[in-house]
Short mmCIF file of C-alpha atoms in Angstrom, two decimals:
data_model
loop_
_atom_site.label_atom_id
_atom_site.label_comp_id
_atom_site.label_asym_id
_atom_site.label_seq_id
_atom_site.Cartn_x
_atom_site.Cartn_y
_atom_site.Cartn_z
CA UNK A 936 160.69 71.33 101.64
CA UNK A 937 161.82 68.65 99.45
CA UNK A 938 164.76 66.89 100.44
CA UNK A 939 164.67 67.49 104.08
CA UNK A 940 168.39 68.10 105.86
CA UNK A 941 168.17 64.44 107.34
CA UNK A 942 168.16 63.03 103.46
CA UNK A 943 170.29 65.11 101.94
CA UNK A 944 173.39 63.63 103.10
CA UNK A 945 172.37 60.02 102.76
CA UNK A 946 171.07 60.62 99.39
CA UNK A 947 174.67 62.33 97.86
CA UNK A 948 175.73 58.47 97.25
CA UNK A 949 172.99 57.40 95.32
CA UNK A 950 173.56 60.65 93.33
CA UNK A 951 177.29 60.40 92.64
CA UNK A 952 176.59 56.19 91.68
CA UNK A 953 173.82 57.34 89.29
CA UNK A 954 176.52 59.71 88.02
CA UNK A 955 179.03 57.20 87.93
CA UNK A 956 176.73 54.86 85.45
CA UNK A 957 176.09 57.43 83.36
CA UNK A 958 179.20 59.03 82.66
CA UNK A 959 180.82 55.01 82.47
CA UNK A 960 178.29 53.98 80.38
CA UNK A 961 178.38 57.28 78.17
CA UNK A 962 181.87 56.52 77.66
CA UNK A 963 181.65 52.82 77.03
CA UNK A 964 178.58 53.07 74.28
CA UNK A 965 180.64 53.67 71.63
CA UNK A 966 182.92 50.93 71.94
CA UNK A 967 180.12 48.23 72.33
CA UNK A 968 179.34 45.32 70.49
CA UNK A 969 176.80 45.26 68.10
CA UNK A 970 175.36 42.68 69.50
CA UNK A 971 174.42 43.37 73.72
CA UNK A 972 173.43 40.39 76.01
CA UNK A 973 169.69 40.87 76.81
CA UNK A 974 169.34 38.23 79.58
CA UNK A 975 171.35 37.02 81.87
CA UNK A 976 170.63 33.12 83.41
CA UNK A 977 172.59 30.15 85.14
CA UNK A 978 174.59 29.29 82.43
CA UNK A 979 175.22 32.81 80.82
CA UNK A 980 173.75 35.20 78.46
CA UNK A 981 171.05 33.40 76.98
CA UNK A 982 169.32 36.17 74.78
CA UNK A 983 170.90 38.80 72.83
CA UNK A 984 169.56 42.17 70.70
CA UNK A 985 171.00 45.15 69.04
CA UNK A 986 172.46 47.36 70.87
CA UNK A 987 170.62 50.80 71.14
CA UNK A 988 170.19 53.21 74.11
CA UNK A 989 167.66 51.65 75.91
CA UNK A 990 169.47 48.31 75.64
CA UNK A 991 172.38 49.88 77.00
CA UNK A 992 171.33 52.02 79.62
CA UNK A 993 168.44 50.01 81.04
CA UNK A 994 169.80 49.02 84.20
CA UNK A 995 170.80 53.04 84.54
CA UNK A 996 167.51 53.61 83.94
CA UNK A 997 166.41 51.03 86.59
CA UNK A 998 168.63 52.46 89.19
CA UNK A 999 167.14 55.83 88.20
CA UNK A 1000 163.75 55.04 89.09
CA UNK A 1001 164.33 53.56 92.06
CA UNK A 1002 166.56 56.46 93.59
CA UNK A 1003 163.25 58.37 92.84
CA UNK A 1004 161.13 55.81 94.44
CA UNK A 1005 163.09 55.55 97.82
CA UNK A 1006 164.22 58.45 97.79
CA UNK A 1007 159.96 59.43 98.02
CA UNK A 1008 159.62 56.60 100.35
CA UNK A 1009 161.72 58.14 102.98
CA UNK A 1010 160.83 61.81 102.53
CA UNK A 1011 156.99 60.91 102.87
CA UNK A 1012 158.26 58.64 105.98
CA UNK A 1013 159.96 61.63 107.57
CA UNK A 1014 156.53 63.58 106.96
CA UNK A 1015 154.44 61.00 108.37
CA UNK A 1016 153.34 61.76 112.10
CA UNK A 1017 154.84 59.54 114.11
CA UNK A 1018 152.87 56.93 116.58
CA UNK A 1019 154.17 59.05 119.85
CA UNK A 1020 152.64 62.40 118.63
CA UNK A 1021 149.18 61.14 117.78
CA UNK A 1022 146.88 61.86 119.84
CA UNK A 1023 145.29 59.25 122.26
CA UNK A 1024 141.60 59.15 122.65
CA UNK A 1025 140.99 56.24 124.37
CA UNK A 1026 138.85 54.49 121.91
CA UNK A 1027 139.52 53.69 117.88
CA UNK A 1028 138.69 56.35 115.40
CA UNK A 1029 136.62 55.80 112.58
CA UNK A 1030 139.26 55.93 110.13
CA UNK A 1031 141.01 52.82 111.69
CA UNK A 1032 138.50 51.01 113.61
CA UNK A 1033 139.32 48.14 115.44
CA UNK A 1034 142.58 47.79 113.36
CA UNK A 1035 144.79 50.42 114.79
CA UNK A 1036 146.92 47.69 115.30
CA UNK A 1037 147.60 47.86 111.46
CA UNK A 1038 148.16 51.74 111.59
CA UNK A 1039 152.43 51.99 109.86
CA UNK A 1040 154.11 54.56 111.25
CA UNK A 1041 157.50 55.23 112.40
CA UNK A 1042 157.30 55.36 116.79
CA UNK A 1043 159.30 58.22 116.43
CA UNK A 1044 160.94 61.02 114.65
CA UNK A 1045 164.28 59.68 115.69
CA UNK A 1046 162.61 56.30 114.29
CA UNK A 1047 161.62 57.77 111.01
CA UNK A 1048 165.21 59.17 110.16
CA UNK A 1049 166.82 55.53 110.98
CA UNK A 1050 164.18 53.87 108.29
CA UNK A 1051 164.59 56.55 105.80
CA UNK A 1052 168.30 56.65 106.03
CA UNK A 1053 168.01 52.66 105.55
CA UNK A 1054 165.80 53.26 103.24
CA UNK A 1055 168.32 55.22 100.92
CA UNK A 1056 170.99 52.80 101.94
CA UNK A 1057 169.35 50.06 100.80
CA UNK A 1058 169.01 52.25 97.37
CA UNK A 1059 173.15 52.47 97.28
CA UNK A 1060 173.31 48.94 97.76
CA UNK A 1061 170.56 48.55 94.75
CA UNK A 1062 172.99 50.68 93.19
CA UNK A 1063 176.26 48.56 93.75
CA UNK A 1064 174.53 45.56 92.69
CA UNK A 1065 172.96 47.30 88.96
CA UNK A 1066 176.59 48.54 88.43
CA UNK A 1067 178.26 45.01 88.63
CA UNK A 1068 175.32 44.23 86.33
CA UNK A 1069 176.40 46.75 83.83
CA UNK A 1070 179.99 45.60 83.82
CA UNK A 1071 178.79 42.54 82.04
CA UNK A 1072 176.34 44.40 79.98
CA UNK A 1073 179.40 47.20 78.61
CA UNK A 1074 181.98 44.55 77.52
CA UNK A 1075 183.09 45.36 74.54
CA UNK A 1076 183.03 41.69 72.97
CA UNK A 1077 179.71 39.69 72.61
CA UNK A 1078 180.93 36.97 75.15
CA UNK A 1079 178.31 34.68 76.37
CA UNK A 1080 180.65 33.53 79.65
CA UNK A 1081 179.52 35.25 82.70
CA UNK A 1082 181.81 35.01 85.79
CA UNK A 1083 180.27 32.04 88.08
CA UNK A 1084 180.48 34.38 91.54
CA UNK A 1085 177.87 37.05 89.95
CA UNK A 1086 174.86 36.34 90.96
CA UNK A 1087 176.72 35.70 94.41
CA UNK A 1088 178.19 39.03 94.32
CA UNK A 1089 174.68 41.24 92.94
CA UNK A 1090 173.06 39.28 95.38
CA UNK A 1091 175.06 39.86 98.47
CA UNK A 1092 174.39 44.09 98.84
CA UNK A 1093 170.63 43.12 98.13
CA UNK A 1094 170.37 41.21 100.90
CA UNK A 1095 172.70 43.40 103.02
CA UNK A 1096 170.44 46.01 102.21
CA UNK A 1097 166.95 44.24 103.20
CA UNK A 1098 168.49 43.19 106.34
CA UNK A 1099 169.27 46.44 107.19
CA UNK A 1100 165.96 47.94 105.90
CA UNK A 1101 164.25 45.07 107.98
CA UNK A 1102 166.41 45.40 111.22
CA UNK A 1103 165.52 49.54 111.22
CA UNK A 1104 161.63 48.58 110.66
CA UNK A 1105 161.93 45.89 113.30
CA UNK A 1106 163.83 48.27 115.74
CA UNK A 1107 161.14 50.72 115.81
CA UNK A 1108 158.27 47.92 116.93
CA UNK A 1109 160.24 47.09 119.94
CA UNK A 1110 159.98 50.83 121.36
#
């Protein structure tokens, strides 16, 4: 079953923030600039193009993909058997050898829900970050100033998100 009852839940934000850039941006296309800032650097936009659909919705797009991607991530997680129901021979199987040490799989089941709900956390966060992004893209003037705390501020749920990501992984190697 796709979309197992433990994702479900933690997946309704990513859904309702992909929703939210869409419908904002939907509503925001018309009224932008001819011209749309391309990059983004240290001292400001520093490339422009023409504004079209793809130049406008590309960090939607981004977002998109990566809901998709860890949203697979943690469903194939929560499908993976778990290092406490294997069974235990006594000796290393073919398949891994003498590096079963390497073998990546959640300890337990409880283990697997905590790194796929981190998992999709971390995707919100993602998601919190591309939407400041596409505050600066949607301005309705071609202004090449860009707000000094930004890259603070996209940054900051990136790394709130790996740290959590990290601290589930990390959790479930000390059981």
């Amino acid at each position: 079953m796709l979309f197992t009852p433990p994702l479900r839940f933690w997946l309704f934000p990513n859904a309702v923030l992909l929703a939210v850039m869409v419908v904002w941006g939907a509503i925001r296309y018309p009224r932008l600039s001819v011209r749309m800032p391309e990059h983004i650097g240290a001292d400001g936009v520093d490339a422009w193009t023409d504004r079209s659909i793809g130049g406008a919705f590309i960090l939607v797009f981004v977002y998109a993909g990566m809901t998709v991607l860890m949203t697979g991530c943690a469903e194939l997680t929560l499908r993976m058997t778990p290092r406490n129901e294997l069974a235990d021979t006594g000796k290393p199987s073919s398949a891994t050898g003498s590096f079963s040490f390497l073998l990546n799989r959640p300890g337990s089941r409880a283990s697997a829900r905590r790194i796929a709900r981190s998992l999709l956390l971390f995707n919100t966060l993602i998601g919190l970050s591309l939407l400041m992004g596409c505050g600066i893209l949607w301005r309705s003037t071609p202004d090449p100033d860009v707000p000094g705390w930004l890259l603070a501020a996209m940054t900051a749920p990136l790394l709130a998100g790996t740290a959590l990501t990290v601290a589930a992984a990390l959790g479930d190697r000390k059981h």
